[in-house]
XYZ file of C-alpha atoms in Angstrom:
767
model
C -20.380 -10.869 49.701
C -21.503 -7.257 49.907
C -19.717 -5.796 46.874
C -21.692 -5.372 43.696
C -20.417 -6.930 40.504
C -19.388 -3.581 39.031
C -17.498 -2.609 42.200
C -15.726 -5.946 42.179
C -14.804 -5.572 38.512
C -13.429 -2.086 39.124
C -11.360 -3.423 42.013
C -10.019 -6.182 39.764
C -9.081 -3.636 37.113
C -7.166 -1.581 39.691
C -5.327 -4.635 40.960
C -4.475 -5.849 37.462
C -3.180 -2.413 36.539
C -0.922 -2.387 39.587
C 0.377 -5.924 39.028
C 1.028 -5.503 35.295
C 2.263 -1.915 35.415
C -0.628 -0.490 33.404
C -2.652 2.691 33.698
C -5.853 1.933 35.594
C -7.990 3.408 32.821
C -6.321 1.212 30.208
C -6.769 -1.934 32.276
C -10.400 -1.030 32.967
C -10.984 -0.460 29.246
C -9.620 -3.900 28.386
C -11.722 -5.525 31.098
C -14.814 -3.749 29.769
C -14.121 -4.803 26.195
C -13.494 -8.406 27.220
C -16.695 -8.483 29.259
C -18.484 -7.073 26.225
C -17.436 -10.085 24.143
C -14.436 -8.602 22.321
C -11.555 -10.931 21.451
C -7.886 -10.329 22.129
C -6.946 -9.873 18.425
C -9.849 -7.472 17.857
C -8.975 -5.333 20.871
C -5.296 -5.221 19.920
C -5.969 -4.288 16.300
C -9.103 -2.147 16.330
C -9.382 -0.587 19.789
C -5.936 0.966 20.226
C -7.246 4.284 21.498
C -9.019 2.589 24.400
C -6.046 0.432 25.385
C -3.196 2.833 24.723
C -1.938 0.522 21.941
C -1.498 -2.509 24.197
C -0.370 -5.586 22.269
C -1.933 -9.041 22.292
C 0.435 -10.341 24.972
C -0.540 -7.560 27.377
C -4.244 -7.908 26.633
C -4.112 -11.683 27.106
C -2.324 -11.124 30.425
C -5.190 -8.890 31.566
C -7.709 -11.511 30.447
C -5.922 -14.347 32.233
C -5.464 -12.401 35.463
C -9.103 -11.311 35.409
C -10.154 -14.945 35.136
C -7.892 -15.882 38.057
C -9.313 -13.131 40.241
C -12.866 -14.163 39.440
C -12.033 -17.781 40.239
C -10.632 -16.516 43.552
C -13.894 -14.649 44.156
C -15.880 -17.814 43.496
C -13.724 -19.799 45.920
C -14.003 -17.014 48.511
C -17.796 -17.100 48.264
C -17.791 -20.886 48.657
C -15.590 -20.691 51.757
C -17.700 -17.947 53.345
C -20.807 -20.052 52.757
C -19.185 -23.112 54.336
C -17.978 -21.133 57.361
C -21.425 -19.614 57.864
C -23.179 -22.979 57.609
C -20.840 -24.484 60.200
C -21.061 -21.577 62.646
C -17.448 -20.449 62.283
C -17.989 -17.127 60.516
C -16.969 -14.670 63.216
C -16.474 -11.028 62.130
C -12.670 -11.130 62.286
C -12.465 -14.308 60.225
C -14.991 -12.986 57.702
C -12.950 -9.809 57.267
C -9.738 -11.803 56.828
C -11.310 -14.082 54.213
C -12.686 -11.120 52.279
C -9.280 -9.439 52.369
C -7.275 -12.508 51.293
C -5.545 -11.718 48.013
C -4.214 -15.107 46.920
C -5.534 -18.675 46.791
C -2.810 -19.761 49.228
C -3.759 -17.111 51.787
C -7.418 -18.003 51.411
C -6.841 -21.726 51.889
C -4.570 -21.136 54.895
C -7.366 -19.173 56.590
C -9.869 -21.917 55.813
C -7.637 -24.846 56.804
C -8.589 -25.004 60.541
C -12.305 -25.058 59.693
C -12.253 -27.164 56.570
C -14.131 -30.472 56.846
C -11.481 -33.180 57.019
C -11.127 -36.897 57.341
C -10.709 -38.445 60.793
C -7.284 -37.626 62.283
C -5.393 -38.365 65.483
C -6.432 -34.923 66.720
C -10.064 -35.718 65.910
C -9.865 -38.890 67.988
C -8.268 -36.957 70.852
C -11.059 -34.387 70.797
C -13.635 -37.184 70.851
C -11.971 -38.450 74.024
C -12.455 -35.023 75.615
C -8.796 -33.967 75.558
C -9.128 -30.527 73.928
C -9.299 -28.695 77.313
C -6.038 -30.411 78.274
C -4.435 -29.239 75.010
C -5.565 -25.687 75.838
C -4.075 -25.982 79.320
C -0.734 -27.327 78.090
C -0.400 -24.634 75.437
C -1.405 -21.831 77.800
C 0.746 -22.962 80.768
C 4.075 -23.906 79.266
C 6.071 -23.166 82.438
C 3.981 -25.671 84.418
C 4.313 -29.449 84.555
C 1.028 -30.683 83.010
C 1.146 -34.147 84.606
C -1.260 -33.310 87.413
C -3.710 -31.695 85.012
C -3.421 -34.662 82.640
C -4.369 -37.064 85.421
C -7.802 -35.429 85.575
C -8.542 -36.680 82.047
C -7.814 -40.366 82.702
C -10.921 -42.370 81.807
C -11.160 -46.023 80.880
C -14.598 -45.330 79.435
C -13.183 -42.716 77.009
C -10.112 -44.782 76.165
C -7.604 -42.689 78.161
C -5.880 -45.257 80.396
C -3.318 -42.947 82.009
C -1.884 -39.417 82.120
C 0.705 -40.233 79.453
C -2.057 -41.182 77.016
C -3.905 -37.983 77.875
C -0.813 -35.896 77.183
C -0.195 -37.754 73.921
C -3.698 -36.875 72.779
C -3.215 -33.234 73.799
C 0.005 -33.108 71.785
C -1.847 -34.472 68.748
C -4.342 -31.625 69.013
C -1.569 -29.042 69.382
C 0.315 -30.546 66.425
C -2.730 -30.200 64.207
C -3.246 -26.604 65.306
C 0.392 -25.834 64.502
C 0.108 -27.405 61.053
C -3.014 -25.387 60.272
C -1.798 -22.051 61.587
C -1.554 -19.528 58.752
C 1.560 -17.802 60.144
C 3.319 -21.136 60.628
C 2.500 -22.205 57.108
C 3.631 -18.859 55.689
C 6.956 -18.995 57.551
C 7.767 -22.561 56.523
C 6.564 -21.912 52.996
C 9.100 -19.103 52.792
C 11.772 -21.563 53.940
C 10.801 -23.875 51.075
C 10.911 -21.043 48.566
C 14.398 -19.988 49.660
C 16.154 -23.230 50.547
C 14.278 -26.254 49.152
C 16.410 -28.976 47.577
C 15.257 -31.243 44.761
C 16.710 -34.745 45.015
C 16.031 -37.928 43.098
C 17.161 -41.539 43.265
C 16.593 -44.721 41.320
C 14.107 -47.275 42.604
C 16.042 -50.363 43.613
C 16.028 -53.001 40.926
C 15.103 -50.539 38.160
C 18.655 -49.468 37.287
C 18.865 -51.314 33.977
C 15.286 -50.815 32.860
C 15.389 -47.128 33.689
C 18.823 -46.441 32.185
C 17.509 -43.511 30.192
C 17.139 -41.653 33.501
C 20.553 -42.640 34.852
C 21.741 -39.051 35.275
C 19.043 -38.703 37.926
C 19.816 -41.912 39.829
C 21.614 -39.747 42.401
C 20.681 -36.147 41.764
C 20.470 -33.157 44.068
C 20.226 -29.413 43.436
C 18.457 -26.316 44.790
C 14.878 -26.347 43.594
C 15.026 -22.664 42.670
C 17.881 -23.387 40.234
C 16.334 -26.472 38.593
C 15.393 -25.722 34.948
C 11.973 -26.695 33.714
C 13.126 -29.525 31.478
C 14.981 -31.171 34.382
C 11.988 -30.957 36.705
C 9.773 -32.481 34.034
C 12.313 -35.213 33.225
C 12.553 -36.236 36.889
C 8.791 -36.220 37.239
C 8.515 -38.393 34.144
C 11.032 -40.810 35.644
C 8.852 -41.048 38.746
C 5.689 -41.482 36.680
C 7.259 -44.319 34.697
C 8.314 -46.073 37.904
C 12.092 -45.669 37.697
C 12.753 -42.764 40.077
C 11.444 -41.281 43.270
C 12.117 -37.709 44.186
C 11.766 -35.404 47.169
C 11.645 -31.677 47.738
C 12.984 -31.008 51.208
C 14.318 -28.340 53.541
C 16.467 -28.632 56.657
C 14.238 -30.111 59.363
C 15.958 -28.349 62.245
C 15.597 -24.981 60.505
C 11.891 -25.569 59.987
C 11.296 -26.766 63.555
C 13.250 -23.788 64.893
C 10.913 -21.426 63.033
C 7.881 -23.185 64.476
C 9.282 -23.168 67.994
C 9.749 -19.415 67.809
C 6.060 -19.102 67.010
C 4.608 -21.556 69.544
C 7.011 -22.414 72.375
C 6.634 -19.907 75.211
C 8.012 -21.662 78.263
C 10.675 -24.049 79.507
C 8.615 -26.157 81.860
C 6.923 -29.457 81.239
C 4.246 -27.746 79.167
C 6.876 -26.087 76.998
C 8.571 -29.433 76.422
C 5.223 -30.959 75.435
C 4.657 -28.152 72.943
C 8.186 -28.634 71.530
C 7.429 -32.295 71.020
C 4.118 -31.433 69.355
C 5.814 -28.877 67.101
C 8.368 -31.403 65.836
C 5.609 -33.957 65.317
C 3.567 -31.333 63.452
C 6.457 -30.693 61.097
C 7.366 -34.322 60.434
C 3.875 -35.752 60.196
C 1.694 -32.914 58.965
C 3.160 -29.579 57.918
C 6.357 -30.834 56.235
C 4.569 -33.343 53.970
C 1.836 -30.792 53.221
C 4.298 -28.101 52.162
C 6.373 -30.625 50.194
C 3.243 -31.542 48.253
C 2.602 -27.863 47.703
C 6.205 -27.338 46.537
C 5.936 -30.273 44.150
C 2.789 -28.747 42.688
C 4.289 -25.269 42.401
C 7.491 -26.548 40.797
C 5.379 -28.493 38.309
C 3.303 -25.395 37.539
C 6.459 -23.336 37.024
C 8.008 -26.002 34.786
C 4.757 -26.338 32.848
C 4.602 -22.600 32.330
C 8.111 -22.513 30.864
C 7.569 -25.577 28.676
C 4.286 -24.149 27.380
C 5.950 -20.792 26.707
C 8.672 -22.508 24.671
C 6.100 -24.589 22.794
C 3.957 -21.546 21.969
C 6.974 -19.538 20.786
C 8.043 -22.401 18.522
C 4.511 -22.815 17.207
C 4.406 -19.149 16.198
C 7.506 -19.561 14.049
C 6.176 -22.712 12.410
C 2.718 -21.282 11.777
C 4.157 -18.037 10.430
C 6.612 -19.798 8.115
C 6.854 -18.233 4.627
C 4.192 -19.405 2.212
C 4.862 -20.263 -1.425
C 1.453 -18.862 -2.286
C -1.099 -19.834 -4.902
C 0.924 -21.927 -7.309
C 0.362 -25.368 -8.762
C 2.323 -27.955 -6.800
C 3.370 -31.569 -7.302
C 3.838 -33.213 -3.888
C 5.628 -36.451 -3.071
C 5.298 -38.489 0.099
C 8.584 -40.455 -0.045
C 8.938 -44.179 0.501
C 11.143 -47.078 -0.479
C 9.383 -50.431 -0.796
C 5.863 -49.051 -1.201
C 6.952 -46.250 -3.531
C 6.184 -42.533 -3.364
C 2.626 -41.291 -3.263
C 2.391 -38.458 -5.788
C -0.331 -35.810 -5.979
C -0.843 -32.706 -8.115
C -2.651 -29.678 -6.672
C -3.885 -26.592 -8.449
C -3.113 -23.067 -7.224
C -6.029 -23.225 -4.751
C -4.886 -26.551 -3.313
C -7.487 -28.659 -5.116
C -6.474 -32.264 -5.811
C -6.139 -32.802 -9.572
C -4.301 -36.120 -9.820
C -2.641 -38.841 -7.742
C -0.642 -42.001 -8.358
C 2.289 -44.018 -6.995
C 5.800 -43.914 -8.493
C 8.976 -45.818 -7.585
C 11.951 -43.449 -7.937
C 14.174 -44.947 -5.217
C 13.683 -48.645 -4.527
C 12.065 -49.974 -7.665
C 13.602 -51.688 -10.670
C 15.536 -49.649 -13.264
C 12.414 -49.708 -15.425
C 10.282 -48.393 -12.560
C 12.761 -45.583 -11.855
C 12.791 -44.628 -15.521
C 8.993 -44.652 -15.585
C 8.925 -42.470 -12.477
C 11.110 -39.867 -14.163
C 8.935 -39.916 -17.244
C 5.772 -39.499 -15.190
C 7.246 -36.538 -13.297
C 8.171 -34.753 -16.505
C 4.789 -35.469 -18.109
C 2.798 -34.333 -15.079
C 4.838 -31.160 -14.632
C 4.157 -30.270 -18.255
C 0.504 -31.365 -18.279
C -0.477 -29.456 -15.116
C 2.030 -26.616 -15.497
C 3.561 -27.426 -12.111
C 5.324 -24.463 -10.519
C 6.934 -26.163 -7.496
C 7.633 -29.624 -6.098
C 7.173 -30.496 -2.409
C 8.849 -33.551 -0.874
C 8.034 -34.745 2.641
C 11.014 -35.134 4.949
C 10.282 -38.719 6.001
C 12.229 -41.837 5.105
C 13.623 -41.767 1.538
C 13.278 -37.994 1.478
C 16.860 -37.213 0.430
C 16.955 -40.061 -2.055
C 13.708 -38.849 -3.603
C 14.986 -35.272 -3.660
C 18.151 -36.336 -5.488
C 16.122 -38.323 -8.034
C 13.768 -35.388 -8.686
C 16.621 -32.923 -9.122
C 18.319 -35.220 -11.643
C 15.298 -36.341 -13.704
C 15.328 -33.444 -16.123
C 12.644 -31.103 -14.809
C 12.670 -27.400 -15.748
C 15.312 -25.467 -13.813
C 12.800 -22.832 -12.728
C 10.680 -25.360 -10.794
C 11.928 -25.271 -7.171
C 12.230 -28.548 -5.279
C 11.489 -28.049 -1.583
C 11.742 -30.525 1.309
C 8.744 -29.938 3.609
C 8.450 -30.704 7.330
C 5.687 -33.271 7.513
C 5.380 -33.713 11.310
C 1.781 -34.416 12.203
C 0.587 -34.925 8.626
C -0.393 -38.500 9.465
C -2.638 -37.087 12.183
C -4.383 -34.941 9.592
C -4.664 -37.765 7.037
C -6.623 -39.907 9.508
C -8.695 -37.023 10.900
C -12.352 -36.198 10.427
C -11.318 -33.035 8.564
C -9.354 -35.079 6.011
C -12.153 -37.608 5.618
C -14.581 -34.778 5.030
C -12.311 -33.159 2.414
C -11.397 -36.410 0.663
C -14.007 -39.059 1.486
C -13.021 -41.235 -1.482
C -9.245 -41.157 -1.002
C -7.096 -43.206 1.334
C -4.796 -41.771 4.010
C -1.716 -41.901 1.763
C -3.317 -39.529 -0.731
C -4.518 -37.224 2.038
C -1.041 -37.165 3.570
C 0.594 -36.235 0.269
C -1.970 -33.492 -0.250
C -1.123 -32.104 3.176
C 2.577 -32.021 2.274
C 1.841 -30.033 -0.869
C -0.466 -27.619 0.894
C 2.072 -27.030 3.645
C 4.379 -25.642 1.014
C 1.651 -23.416 -0.418
C 0.396 -22.084 2.935
C 1.733 -23.672 6.151
C -0.692 -21.793 8.394
C -3.821 -22.789 6.492
C -2.816 -26.448 6.583
C -1.405 -26.694 10.108
C -4.581 -25.356 11.710
C -6.274 -28.600 10.680
C -4.353 -30.654 13.222
C -3.849 -30.546 16.968
C -0.995 -28.077 17.600
C 0.582 -30.689 19.915
C 1.242 -32.814 16.824
C 3.304 -30.326 14.842
C 6.614 -31.379 16.333
C 7.897 -28.314 18.166
C 7.114 -29.092 21.794
C 8.955 -29.945 24.977
C 7.236 -32.440 27.312
C 3.872 -31.522 25.826
C 2.261 -34.705 27.119
C 3.472 -34.072 30.674
C 2.358 -30.487 31.187
C -1.067 -29.248 32.253
C -3.185 -30.019 29.203
C -5.772 -27.329 29.855
C -3.100 -24.632 30.120
C -1.308 -26.011 27.062
C -4.483 -25.998 24.984
C -5.264 -22.427 26.038
C -1.774 -21.222 25.119
C -1.714 -23.017 21.774
C -5.224 -21.886 20.891
C -4.157 -18.312 21.658
C -1.090 -18.816 19.470
C -3.045 -20.153 16.512
C -5.706 -17.444 16.841
C -3.037 -14.758 16.945
C -1.252 -16.095 13.856
C -4.430 -16.589 11.829
C -5.660 -13.086 12.548
C -2.279 -11.487 11.899
C -2.234 -13.002 8.421
C -5.933 -12.635 7.650
C -8.188 -15.194 5.978
C -9.580 -15.253 2.435
C -13.196 -16.094 3.176
C -13.931 -17.576 -0.261
C -11.225 -20.249 -0.144
C -10.593 -20.899 3.570
C -11.408 -24.219 5.183
C -13.816 -24.235 8.090
C -10.911 -25.193 10.352
C -9.052 -22.030 9.386
C -12.184 -19.885 9.647
C -12.892 -21.193 13.139
C -9.774 -19.418 14.443
C -10.836 -16.011 13.130
C -11.710 -13.469 15.817
C -15.324 -13.873 16.914
C -15.928 -17.115 15.019
C -16.133 -20.693 16.231
C -16.409 -24.099 14.606
C -20.196 -23.826 14.289
C -20.281 -20.405 12.624
C -17.291 -21.360 10.435
C -19.281 -24.344 9.181
C -22.236 -22.040 8.481
C -19.975 -19.735 6.421
C -18.724 -22.651 4.326
C -22.268 -23.993 3.874
C -23.494 -20.557 2.780
C -20.557 -20.257 0.369
C -21.299 -23.678 -1.103
C -24.976 -22.837 -1.528
C -24.731 -19.253 -2.824
C -21.295 -19.047 -4.382
C -18.423 -16.771 -3.440
C -19.027 -13.874 -1.081
C -19.073 -10.596 -2.994
C -18.680 -8.302 -0.002
C -17.974 -8.366 3.698
C -21.488 -7.100 4.289
C -22.862 -10.306 2.789
C -21.444 -12.180 5.784
C -24.351 -10.845 7.826
C -26.633 -13.143 5.852
C -24.906 -16.210 7.245
C -27.062 -17.918 9.904
C -25.866 -17.256 13.490
C -23.467 -14.513 12.352
C -24.954 -11.484 14.100
C -23.816 -7.880 14.412
C -21.449 -8.527 17.327
C -19.812 -11.456 15.577
C -19.516 -9.416 12.393
C -17.810 -6.615 14.307
C -15.250 -9.048 15.719
C -14.484 -11.004 12.535
C -14.961 -8.672 9.575
C -11.589 -6.924 9.692
C -9.734 -10.237 9.627
C -11.643 -11.719 6.684
C -10.533 -10.869 3.144
C -12.549 -10.857 -0.074
C -10.301 -10.411 -3.083
C -12.145 -8.774 -5.961
C -15.048 -7.831 -3.695
C -17.560 -5.096 -4.286
C -15.701 -2.660 -2.058
C -11.970 -2.085 -2.696
C -11.269 -2.306 1.035
C -12.826 -5.766 1.373
C -9.416 -7.256 0.560
C -7.671 -5.181 3.219
C -7.370 -5.132 7.006
C -9.361 -1.889 7.188
C -12.444 -2.648 9.281
C -15.823 -1.970 7.629
C -16.597 0.426 10.474
C -13.889 2.693 8.968
C -14.937 2.488 5.322
C -16.804 5.788 5.582
C -13.703 7.438 7.007
C -11.544 6.243 4.087
C -14.223 7.305 1.608
C -14.172 10.751 3.205
C -10.385 10.892 2.791
C -10.743 10.003 -0.891
C -13.555 12.517 -1.412
C -11.477 15.288 0.186
C -8.817 14.588 -2.453
C -11.326 14.523 -5.297
C -10.904 10.792 -5.853
C -12.512 7.466 -5.014
C -11.160 4.686 -2.797
C -9.798 2.671 -5.729
C -7.750 5.669 -6.883
C -6.521 6.213 -3.350
C -5.267 2.624 -3.201
C -3.539 2.933 -6.585
C -1.948 6.364 -6.261
C 0.810 6.877 -3.716
C 0.873 10.571 -4.544
C -2.712 10.942 -3.434
C -2.073 9.044 -0.211
C 0.922 11.251 0.614
C -1.412 14.257 0.703
C -3.530 12.791 3.509
C -3.023 14.539 6.849
C -4.214 12.091 9.529
C -4.593 14.820 12.173
C -7.496 16.175 10.148
C -9.480 12.967 10.692
C -8.961 12.443 14.406
C -12.248 11.885 16.201
C -13.455 10.632 19.547
C -13.350 6.973 18.459
C -10.619 7.115 15.798
C -7.346 8.539 17.035
C -3.914 8.663 15.482
C -3.085 4.976 16.191
C -6.103 3.836 14.165
C -5.438 6.385 11.434
C -1.812 5.278 11.125
C -2.964 1.684 10.755
C -5.435 2.695 8.047
C -2.817 4.626 6.082
C -0.395 1.708 6.359
C -3.050 -0.638 5.044
C -3.857 1.676 2.147
C -0.171 1.486 1.224
C -0.225 -2.320 0.976
C -3.802 -3.647 1.203
C -4.066 -7.153 2.645
C -0.302 -7.479 2.998
C 1.006 -10.787 4.319
C 3.173 -10.282 7.419
C 5.072 -13.498 6.759
C 8.552 -13.373 5.291
C 9.094 -13.953 1.597
C 9.412 -17.602 0.603
C 12.856 -18.825 -0.412
C 13.685 -22.404 -1.341
C 16.227 -24.270 0.796
C 18.579 -27.115 -0.110
C 20.594 -29.479 2.060
C 24.225 -30.263 1.290
C 24.666 -32.472 -1.764
C 26.114 -35.894 -1.016
C 24.985 -35.890 2.620
C 21.874 -38.045 2.921
C 22.557 -40.560 5.682
C 24.027 -40.303 9.167
C 26.939 -42.392 7.885
C 27.820 -39.512 5.530
C 28.542 -37.221 8.483
C 32.074 -36.577 9.686
C 33.246 -34.563 12.661
C 34.207 -31.046 11.626
C 31.871 -31.041 8.615
C 29.977 -27.753 8.122
C 26.407 -28.111 6.882
C 23.337 -26.004 6.149
C 20.357 -26.913 8.295
C 16.901 -25.862 9.418
C 15.930 -25.509 13.079
C 13.045 -27.887 13.783
C 12.588 -27.384 17.519
C 13.839 -25.025 20.214
C 13.847 -26.188 23.835
C 15.118 -24.788 27.107
C 18.377 -26.694 26.657
C 19.140 -26.113 22.988
C 17.884 -26.501 19.444
C 17.338 -29.439 17.126
C 18.441 -29.014 13.540
C 17.579 -31.001 10.413
C 20.692 -31.409 8.262
C 19.067 -33.774 5.780
C 20.040 -37.190 7.161
C 16.646 -38.376 8.508
C 17.703 -37.635 12.089
C 17.799 -34.213 13.690
C 20.984 -33.212 15.457
C 21.273 -31.250 18.687
C 22.908 -27.874 19.197
C 23.140 -27.647 22.976
C 22.600 -24.197 24.486
C 26.333 -24.061 25.223
C 27.036 -24.519 21.501
C 24.593 -21.978 20.095
C 26.928 -19.007 20.116
C 30.390 -17.839 21.037
C 28.758 -15.683 23.700
C 26.878 -16.944 26.738
C 23.266 -17.871 25.953
C 20.700 -18.240 28.722
C 17.657 -18.590 26.499
C 18.044 -20.498 23.196
C 15.067 -18.585 21.759
C 17.213 -15.437 21.868
C 19.495 -16.985 19.231
C 17.413 -19.350 17.099
C 13.814 -19.929 16.096
C 11.912 -22.768 14.462
C 12.314 -22.692 10.685
C 15.500 -20.625 10.831
C 18.243 -21.549 8.386
C 21.549 -22.065 10.141
C 25.073 -23.216 9.451
C 26.257 -25.918 11.838
C 29.383 -27.946 12.427
C 29.220 -31.648 13.269
C 30.922 -32.215 16.631
C 29.957 -35.829 17.372
C 28.315 -38.712 15.517
C 26.997 -41.903 17.097
C 25.536 -43.780 14.144
C 24.674 -46.853 16.224
C 22.224 -44.837 18.334
C 21.414 -42.160 15.730
C 22.918 -39.364 17.811
C 24.284 -36.207 16.194
C 25.993 -33.389 18.057
C 26.160 -30.020 16.320
C 27.583 -26.594 17.054
C 27.012 -23.056 15.827
C 30.163 -21.747 17.521
C 33.089 -20.320 15.619
C 35.243 -22.905 17.391
C 32.987 -25.862 18.126
C 33.526 -28.035 21.192
C 32.477 -31.553 22.065
C 29.639 -31.903 24.523
C 30.390 -32.167 28.222
C 28.629 -34.339 30.777
C 26.493 -31.294 31.572
C 25.178 -31.466 28.033
C 24.390 -35.157 28.361
C 22.541 -34.547 31.596
C 20.111 -32.206 29.878
C 18.523 -35.072 27.952
C 18.213 -37.795 30.517
C 14.734 -39.188 30.363
C 13.690 -37.110 27.360
C 12.131 -39.950 25.448
C 8.973 -40.443 23.467
C 7.516 -43.004 21.141
C 4.484 -40.873 20.490
C 3.093 -41.085 16.990
C 1.420 -37.734 17.497
C 4.500 -35.622 17.044
C 7.783 -34.808 18.687
C 7.739 -34.807 22.471
C 10.099 -33.797 25.236
C 12.479 -31.914 23.030
C 13.728 -35.117 21.457
C 15.454 -35.118 18.074
C 13.119 -36.184 15.318
C 13.932 -39.287 13.365
C 12.307 -39.245 9.945
C 10.869 -42.727 10.010
C 9.248 -44.877 7.386
C 5.918 -43.886 8.847
C 6.684 -40.244 8.074
C 4.311 -37.486 9.128
C 4.715 -37.651 12.862
C 5.621 -41.330 12.907
C 8.827 -40.417 14.664
C 10.880 -43.022 16.444
C 12.963 -41.953 19.404
C 15.514 -43.620 21.611
C 16.839 -42.696 25.011
C 18.504 -39.328 25.303
C 20.066 -40.188 28.637
C 23.011 -41.551 26.693
C 22.889 -38.932 23.940
C 26.687 -38.690 24.089
C 29.281 -41.014 25.560
């Protein structure tokens, strides 16, 4: 290609600006910063003047589109090389390939020249029939029989004129199927009119009952929601369903005839026959495959968006903070694993108690131990995992005579078993078994959910929808972006953070995070942000990217505990000096801060957006953007699904939000469903507009199926029972994954706890 890299990059910036509705200069600035190694959080927080205060979502969109365009460039270069090597690169084709703006357009141009496996058209060409195909196509008002007779050859395997014409039609059919205008026209037909239909595979009716709502299903593809597309695809993958994406054949053939049929003679009839064959044998199946792929990509994108949005709410859940915690991993027969953690999360003590299923003596001993440990270690809060025996354990703890000012909190433990068996847990607690590690994780989740959840795969935290069915690369990218965003919004205390948490800080990775921890272990706590530069592999560029997001409480510089970047320390010191004070006084005295006039400090690289951020940070240095922690309690006397009655109003916590509704924990070991139609008295198209993961809600029980552990809930003023349309939403949504909730299924708090969820079919969620 003739363009230089810089010219190409500038062209990409212009295109991205147009597509995303941005000023060209802003888009170009983001592209330049990204190419210079800046991260999305750093650009959003510390380069607002350059970007016009673009947020992380906009900056990530620029990054993703830039990557797509560069991948397109790489594919374009590969195609041009292939065309040149094979002698097909004529000027007009070269210009068209260079101009192609989408992967589809590029591949359509390449299709006629792309090396392919042996086809019927290939065989016809080998028999010398291409000139006959040219004649038939160019003389459609003429009977081609006489011309076809000239190509009869026993030696070439053409016994008669009919065979010659059949071969010519095969060549024409392949040309039709590879024509870019034909593909574009029929692709448009798919986009506008395609129908998604599914049916059960004969003999699989009973075995595949969970997908029964899709045994005879048909709807416009454009109207099919993501969860339904993914459910049907799962049914096909598991061998119970087959599905098609189709358009009206006559409508498609009619479009092709308008493009290729130019006469009514024998030649025209031969072309008509070739066109229909092209559609049925080549173009139709090709575009159906393409439509299947595109519908999957669209469904994946929506499912990933929902997952990422849920993950944000879970990761940004309120933190109890640095307080001593006693944590209990509930259990019946094997007892409850108990651990005590200090205010920094360090394990001080562990043992097993039997508060629920032991003998009277064991229960009495358990109460005594709880009281003794709370007094001995000055426990400030109690965390109880929400697995099996959770409510029974909670009731016991609340009634065993502990101080009234010690809150008892039930903690979502999804995925904790993944952590307890992980390398990170083994490294932290090499001498403890997985039960101790799991209980520690429960306690730490209460203290700081974000710091603990980053230690496990985000797919295991129980807030996804079909996470094992979607594109795993795209899912990982989205969840990594989500975790990075949350970690950097909150900030990280460098002297206490785990290497897993540090690895998500802007500019850092697992290797440098490990170096920071090793340096800290060898030299003691960091005394200043500047000391980070002594860490091996942490150079100036990395320091620039990470420093503003790392906190050092009690550091040498008062701003080390704030989000003010070290590159702005001199500016803040100048502000303080102008007021006849130092930085510490500026942080302590609101009167002094009120006298600062930001306009006075505007410079070429520090405009009003940056100055406003600095003044806000001086007001509350190192502030935590998460909401204030408040303890939550389920309804007393409701601990099992058998305790539920229709019409009962209960407090609950949203555990998962999907495209079709929200799952709510009401304290009975099995989450209930609030279908999208039951979320509000008004119409709701997107459940995320009404609820979020971790939100406290009031729900009414509308249906209870204890035999199958199914709970229907409503948030309406006047709740209604679920319709068949509600039931349809869950067909096929099933998982027995031990790595966290999948497919939007309700979570059953099983004896395995911590992600050991057990799920049944949702196809028969309601009768």
